[in-house]
Coordinates of C-alpha atoms and ligand atoms in Angstrom, one line a residue:
X267 CA 9.8 -7.7 -11.0
X268 CA 10.4 -7.0 -14.6
X269 CA 11.3 -3.5 -15.4
X270 CA 9.0 -1.3 -17.4
X271 CA 10.0 2.0 -18.8
X272 CA 10.7 3.4 -15.4
X273 CA 13.3 1.3 -13.7
X274 CA 12.3 0.5 -10.1
X275 CA 14.6 -0.8 -7.5
X276 CA 14.2 -4.4 -6.4
X277 CA 13.4 -6.0 -3.1
X278 CA 13.3 -9.6 -2.1
X279 CA 12.7 -11.4 1.2
X280 CA 11.7 -14.8 2.4
X281 CA 10.2 -16.4 5.5
X282 CA 10.5 -20.0 6.6
X283 CA 7.3 -22.1 6.9
X284 CA 8.5 -23.6 10.2
X285 CA 5.2 -22.8 12.0
X286 CA 2.7 -20.0 12.1
X287 CA 4.7 -16.7 12.1
X288 CA 4.8 -14.6 15.3
X289 CA 4.1 -11.0 16.0
X290 CA 7.9 -10.6 15.8
X291 CA 8.0 -11.9 12.2
X292 CA 5.1 -9.5 11.4
X293 CA 6.4 -6.3 12.9
X294 CA 10.1 -7.0 12.0
X295 CA 9.6 -8.1 8.5
X296 CA 6.2 -8.9 7.0
X297 CA 4.6 -5.5 7.7
X298 CA 7.5 -3.8 5.9
X299 CA 7.2 -6.2 2.9
X300 CA 3.6 -5.1 2.6
X301 CA 4.3 -1.4 2.8
X302 CA 7.3 -1.6 0.5
X303 CA 5.8 -3.8 -2.2
X304 CA 4.2 -0.9 -4.0
X305 CA 7.3 1.2 -4.5
X306 CA 9.6 -1.6 -5.7
X307 CA 9.8 -4.5 -8.0
X308 CA 9.3 -7.1 -5.4
X309 CA 9.6 -10.8 -4.9
X310 CA 8.7 -12.7 -1.7
X311 CA 9.2 -16.4 -1.0
X312 CA 8.2 -19.1 1.4
X313 CA 11.7 -20.5 2.2
X314 CA 10.9 -24.2 2.5
X315 CA 14.3 -25.4 1.4
X316 CA 15.7 -23.6 4.4
X317 CA 13.2 -25.3 6.7
X318 CA 14.6 -28.8 6.2
X319 CA 17.9 -27.9 7.9
X320 CA 15.9 -28.9 10.9
X321 CA 13.9 -32.2 10.7
X322 CA 10.3 -31.6 9.6
X323 CA 7.2 -33.8 9.5
X324 CA 6.4 -33.9 5.7
X325 CA 2.6 -33.5 6.0
X326 CA 3.1 -30.6 8.5
X327 CA 5.6 -28.9 6.3
X328 CA 3.3 -29.1 3.3
X329 CA 0.4 -27.6 5.4
X330 CA 2.5 -24.9 6.9
X331 CA 3.9 -23.9 3.5
X332 CA 0.4 -23.4 2.1
X333 CA -0.6 -21.5 5.3
X334 CA 2.4 -19.3 5.0
X335 CA 1.6 -18.6 1.4
X336 CA -2.0 -17.7 2.4
X337 CA -0.6 -15.4 5.1
X338 CA 1.5 -13.5 2.6
X339 CA -1.6 -12.7 0.7
X340 CA -3.5 -11.9 3.9
X341 CA -1.0 -9.2 5.0
X342 CA -1.8 -7.4 1.7
X343 CA 0.8 -8.7 -0.8
X344 CA -0.8 -8.7 -4.2
X345 CA 0.2 -11.6 -6.5
X346 CA -0.5 -9.4 -9.5
X347 CA 2.1 -6.9 -8.4
X348 CA 4.7 -8.9 -6.5
X349 CA 6.2 -12.3 -7.3
X350 CA 5.1 -14.5 -4.5
X351 CA 6.4 -18.1 -4.6
X352 CA 7.6 -21.2 -2.8
X353 CA 11.3 -21.6 -2.9
X354 CA 11.4 -25.3 -3.7
X355 CA 9.3 -24.7 -6.8
X356 CA 12.1 -22.7 -8.4
X357 CA 15.1 -24.8 -9.3
X358 CA 17.6 -21.9 -9.6
X359 CA 18.0 -21.4 -5.8
X360 CA 19.6 -24.8 -5.1
X361 CA 21.7 -24.5 -8.3
X362 CA 23.1 -21.1 -7.5
X363 CA 23.6 -22.1 -3.9
X364 CA 25.9 -24.9 -5.0
X365 CA 28.0 -22.6 -7.1
X366 CA 28.2 -20.0 -4.3
X367 CA 29.2 -22.8 -1.8
X368 CA 32.4 -23.0 -3.8
X369 CA 33.1 -19.3 -3.2
X370 CA 32.4 -19.3 0.5
X371 CA 34.9 -20.2 3.1
X372 CA 34.4 -22.7 5.9
X373 CA 35.7 -20.1 8.4
X374 CA 33.1 -17.6 7.4
X375 CA 30.3 -20.0 7.9
X376 CA 31.6 -21.1 11.3
X377 CA 31.3 -17.6 12.6
X378 CA 27.5 -17.4 11.9
X379 CA 25.8 -16.9 15.3
X380 CA 22.5 -18.6 14.1
X381 CA 24.6 -21.7 13.1
X382 CA 26.2 -21.7 16.5
X383 CA 22.8 -21.3 18.3
X384 CA 21.0 -23.9 16.2
X385 CA 23.8 -26.4 16.5
X386 CA 23.2 -26.2 20.2
X387 CA 19.5 -26.5 20.1
X388 CA 19.6 -29.3 17.5
X389 CA 22.8 -31.0 18.7
X390 CA 21.6 -34.4 17.4
X391 CA 21.3 -33.1 13.8
X392 CA 24.1 -30.6 13.0
X393 CA 23.8 -31.2 9.2
X394 CA 25.8 -29.6 6.4
X395 CA 22.7 -27.8 5.2
X396 CA 22.4 -26.0 8.5
X397 CA 26.0 -25.0 8.1
X398 CA 25.7 -23.7 4.6
X399 CA 22.2 -22.2 5.1
X400 CA 23.5 -18.6 4.7
X401 CA 24.8 -19.5 1.2
X402 CA 21.4 -20.6 0.1
X403 CA 20.0 -17.3 1.5
X404 CA 22.7 -15.5 -0.5
X405 CA 21.5 -17.3 -3.6
X406 CA 17.9 -16.4 -2.9
X407 CA 18.8 -12.7 -2.8
X408 CA 21.4 -12.5 -5.5
X409 CA 19.3 -14.4 -8.1
X410 CA 16.8 -11.5 -8.1
X411 CA 19.5 -8.8 -8.2
X412 CA 17.8 -7.3 -5.1
X413 CA 18.8 -3.8 -4.0
X414 CA 17.1 -4.1 -0.6
X415 CA 16.2 -7.0 1.6
X416 CA 13.6 -6.2 4.3
X417 CA 14.5 -8.3 7.4
X418 CA 14.5 -8.3 11.1
X419 CA 17.8 -7.6 13.0
X420 CA 18.5 -11.3 13.5
X421 CA 19.1 -11.7 9.8
X422 CA 21.6 -8.9 9.4
X423 CA 24.7 -11.1 9.8
X424 CA 23.4 -13.4 7.0
X425 CA 22.9 -10.4 4.8
X426 CA 26.4 -9.2 5.4
X427 CA 27.8 -12.6 4.3
X428 CA 25.6 -12.5 1.2
X429 CA 27.2 -9.1 0.4
X430 CA 30.7 -10.6 1.0
X431 CA 30.0 -13.5 -1.3
X432 CA 28.6 -11.3 -4.0
X433 CA 31.5 -8.9 -3.8
X434 CA 34.0 -11.8 -4.0
X435 CA 32.2 -13.3 -7.1
X436 CA 32.0 -9.9 -8.8
X437 CA 35.6 -9.3 -8.0
X438 CA 36.6 -12.4 -9.9
X439 CA 34.1 -12.3 -12.8
X440 CA 32.9 -8.7 -13.2
X441 CA 29.4 -7.3 -12.4
X442 CA 27.3 -10.4 -12.0
X443 CA 25.3 -9.6 -8.8
X444 CA 23.8 -6.5 -7.4
X445 CA 25.2 -5.9 -3.9
X446 CA 22.1 -6.0 -1.6
X447 CA 21.5 -3.7 1.3
X448 CA 19.5 -4.8 4.4
X449 CA 16.3 -2.8 5.1
X450 CA 15.8 -3.0 8.9
X451 CA 12.9 -1.0 10.3
X452 CA 13.6 1.6 13.0
X453 CA 11.1 -0.1 15.3
X454 CA 10.1 -3.7 15.7
X455 CA 13.3 -5.1 14.2
X456 CA 13.8 -7.2 17.3
X457 CA 10.6 -8.0 19.1
X458 CA 11.4 -9.8 22.3
X459 CA 9.8 -12.8 24.1
X460 CA 7.0 -11.8 26.4
X461 CA 8.3 -14.2 29.0
X462 CA 12.1 -13.6 28.6
X463 CA 12.4 -10.1 27.2
X464 CA 16.2 -10.4 26.7
X465 CA 15.5 -13.2 24.1
X466 CA 14.0 -12.6 20.7
X467 CA 10.4 -13.7 20.2
X468 CA 10.5 -17.0 18.3
X469 CA 7.9 -19.4 16.9
X470 CA 10.0 -22.3 18.1
X471 CA 9.9 -21.1 21.7
X472 CA 8.9 -24.1 24.0
X473 CA 7.0 -21.6 26.2
X474 CA 3.9 -20.6 24.1
X475 CA 3.4 -17.6 26.4
X476 CA 6.6 -16.1 25.1
X477 CA 5.2 -15.4 21.6
X478 CA 2.1 -14.2 20.0
X479 CA 1.2 -16.2 16.9
X480 CA -0.3 -14.3 14.0
X481 CA -3.3 -16.6 14.3
X482 CA -3.8 -16.4 18.0
X483 CA -7.4 -15.5 18.9
X484 CA -8.4 -12.5 20.9
X485 CA -8.6 -14.3 24.3
X486 CA -5.2 -15.9 23.8
X487 CA -3.6 -12.6 22.9
X488 CA -5.1 -10.9 26.0
X489 CA -4.1 -13.8 28.2
X490 CA -0.5 -13.8 26.9
X491 CA -0.1 -10.0 27.3
X492 CA -1.5 -10.2 30.9
X493 CA 1.2 -12.7 31.7
X494 CA 3.9 -10.7 30.0
X495 CA 7.0 -10.1 32.2
X496 CA 7.4 -6.5 33.3
X497 CA 9.2 -5.1 36.4
X498 CA 8.4 -3.8 39.8
X499 CA 8.6 0.0 39.0
X500 CA 5.0 0.1 37.8
X501 CA 5.7 3.0 35.5
X502 CA 5.4 2.9 31.7
X503 CA 8.6 4.4 30.5
X504 CA 11.3 3.4 28.1
X505 CA 14.6 2.9 29.9
X506 CA 17.6 0.7 30.2
X507 CA 16.9 -2.4 32.4
X508 CA 13.2 -2.3 31.7
X509 CA 13.3 -4.9 28.9
X510 CA 9.8 -6.2 29.3
X511 CA 8.2 -2.8 29.4
X512 CA 10.4 -1.5 26.5
X513 CA 9.3 -4.5 24.4
X514 CA 5.6 -3.9 25.1
X515 CA 6.0 -0.2 24.4
X516 CA 7.7 -1.0 21.1
X517 CA 4.9 -3.4 20.1
X518 CA 2.3 -0.8 21.0
X519 CA 4.2 1.9 19.1
X520 CA 4.4 -0.4 16.0
X521 CA 0.7 -1.3 16.1
X522 CA -0.6 2.3 16.8
X523 CA 2.0 4.5 15.2
X524 CA 2.4 6.4 18.5
X525 CA 5.8 7.5 19.6
X526 CA 7.4 6.3 22.8
X527 CA 6.9 9.8 24.3
X528 CA 3.3 9.8 23.5
X529 CA 2.9 6.3 25.0
X530 CA 4.7 7.5 28.2
X531 CA 2.2 10.4 28.4
X532 CA -0.8 8.2 27.7
X533 CA -0.1 5.9 30.6
X534 CA 1.3 8.4 33.0
X535 CA -0.2 7.6 36.4
X536 CA -1.7 4.3 35.2
X537 CA -0.5 0.8 36.1
X538 CA 0.8 -2.0 34.0
X539 CA -2.7 -3.7 34.0
X540 CA -4.2 -0.9 31.8
X541 CA -1.1 -0.7 29.7
X542 CA -1.1 -4.4 28.9
X543 CA -4.7 -4.4 28.0
X544 CA -4.1 -1.5 25.6
X545 CA -1.2 -3.3 24.0
X546 CA -3.2 -6.5 23.6
X547 CA -6.0 -4.5 22.0
X548 CA -3.7 -2.8 19.6
X549 CA -2.3 -6.1 18.5
X550 CA -5.8 -7.6 18.1
X551 CA -6.7 -4.6 15.9
X552 CA -3.7 -5.2 13.6
X553 CA -4.0 -9.0 13.5
X554 CA -7.8 -9.5 13.2
X555 CA -8.2 -8.2 9.6
X556 CA -5.2 -10.4 8.6
X557 CA -6.8 -13.4 10.3
X558 CA -10.1 -12.8 8.6
X559 CA -8.5 -12.7 5.2
X560 CA -6.4 -15.8 6.0
X561 CA -9.6 -17.8 6.9
X562 CA -11.1 -16.7 3.5
X563 CA -8.0 -17.7 1.5
X564 CA -7.7 -21.1 3.2
X565 CA -11.2 -21.9 2.0
X566 CA -9.9 -21.6 -1.5
X567 CA -6.7 -23.6 -1.7
X568 CA -7.0 -24.1 -5.5
X569 CA -6.6 -20.3 -5.9
X570 CA -3.6 -20.3 -3.6
X571 CA -2.0 -23.1 -5.5
X572 CA -2.7 -21.4 -8.8
X573 CA -1.0 -18.2 -7.5
X574 CA 1.9 -20.2 -6.3
X575 CA 2.3 -21.8 -9.7
X576 CA 2.2 -18.5 -11.5
X577 CA 4.6 -17.0 -9.0
X578 CA 7.0 -19.9 -9.4
X579 CA 7.0 -19.6 -13.2
X580 CA 7.8 -15.9 -13.0
X581 CA 10.5 -16.4 -10.4
X582 CA 12.0 -19.2 -12.4
X583 CA 12.2 -17.0 -15.5
X584 CA 13.7 -14.0 -13.8
X585 CA 16.2 -15.9 -11.7
X586 CA 17.3 -18.1 -14.6
X587 CA 18.9 -15.1 -16.2
X588 CA 21.2 -14.5 -13.3
X589 CA 21.9 -18.2 -12.9
X590 CA 22.8 -18.5 -16.6
X591 CA 25.1 -15.5 -16.3
X592 CA 26.9 -17.0 -13.3
X593 CA 27.2 -20.4 -14.9
X594 CA 28.8 -18.9 -18.0
X595 CA 31.2 -16.8 -16.0
X596 CA 32.3 -19.8 -14.0
X597 CA 33.1 -21.7 -17.2
X598 CA 30.4 -24.3 -17.5
X599 CA 30.0 -25.6 -21.1
X600 CA 27.2 -23.9 -22.9
X601 CA 24.9 -25.7 -25.4
Ligands
LIG960 P1 12.6 -16.3 9.6 O1 11.7 -17.2 8.8 O2 13.2 -16.8 10.9 O3 11.9 -15.0 9.9 C1 11.3 -14.2 8.8 C2 11.6 -12.7 9.1 O4 11.1 -12.3 10.4 C3 12.1 -11.6 11.1 N1 12.0 -11.9 12.5 C4 11.9 -11.0 13.4 N2 11.8 -9.7 13.4 C5 11.7 -9.0 14.6 N3 11.6 -9.6 15.8 C6 11.6 -10.9 15.9 N4 11.5 -11.5 17.1 C7 11.8 -11.7 14.7 N5 11.8 -13.0 14.4 C8 12.0 -13.1 13.1 C9 13.4 -12.2 10.5 O5 14.5 -11.3 10.7 C10 13.1 -12.4 9.0 O6 13.3 -11.2 8.3 N6 16.8 -17.0 6.9 C11 15.5 -16.3 7.0 C12 14.6 -16.6 5.8 C13 15.3 -16.3 4.5 C14 15.5 -15.1 3.9 C15 16.1 -15.3 2.6 C16 15.4 -13.8 4.3 C17 15.7 -17.3 3.6 N7 16.2 -16.7 2.5 C18 16.5 -14.3 1.8 C19 15.8 -12.7 3.5 C20 16.3 -13.0 2.2 C21 14.8 -16.7 8.2 O7 15.0 -17.8 8.8 O8 13.8 -15.9 8.6

């Protein structure tokens, strides 16, 4: 992330370790992280501080954090080139989040759709962390002076609030934070549930047939696609009202690089059975190499922990500069 002679733009993004990520996480975000990492100064984190806004089992959270870290390497991120770390290992995130909390309005947070959704699904635990979650996310981004944040469409509102907070802070104190732009891919930014294609694919879906986990085996992937909801038209074409087929076409397009038109032609005169098998195979082709690498990395957890340690040290060093600047501006006593 440190600039050399030629100043590269910066990207940062994070993912919560609240379960094995889905095909939606992969196509909407992770795939773009991997393809963008080369051209930018990049930092990527496993956002475990965010995960505890919903109650977690400690041993499971620890395991999932390590697995998520291994997956980040498995999708092709290189710890020599990108800063790859676990959020709770870097103290600046919670520190800047506190400061930014004091520059964020209650009304702004109340409008966040994810907060409204999650307070319904976790009605027994609507904690203050869940409410101020977007402020922590703003801290994640602003600490690294990110120019771009590669995310899926569901995180766009959170990014907008991060921009608002940064603009407000800069308006008072001068140029402290870079104003980040979202990077949302043209395709795959909103992969839908295979069972309810008007809902986004989510790892916390109670119906496991609704999502493809990045670690699902071949048979499971085929079975889930066979069960995917389509429609009664039996024609592969992208059109309004054909949510299930549109979603499958999008997935196929992301996994093969074919355009929607090419896909319509390819399956002209063929039924949904053939189409679903082809989609399943394209997903297997994309996920299998990632899974093989994941299995290798998980055999060497010492290596993973070593990378996480180095990543955290680098992240701490870089983010500390921004935190120090913000603390000074706010008026905290310096030693
Ligand atoms: P999370 O962990 O829910 O998801 C990680 C990334 O995956 C994207 N995504 C999807 N994209 C397409 N289709 C889907 N069905 C789908 N589901 C998820 C998300 O948009 C996200 O980009 N708050 C964030 C994590 C976070 C973060 C940050 C992101 C914490 N700090 C700073 C960016 C910058 C979250 O819960 O993502």
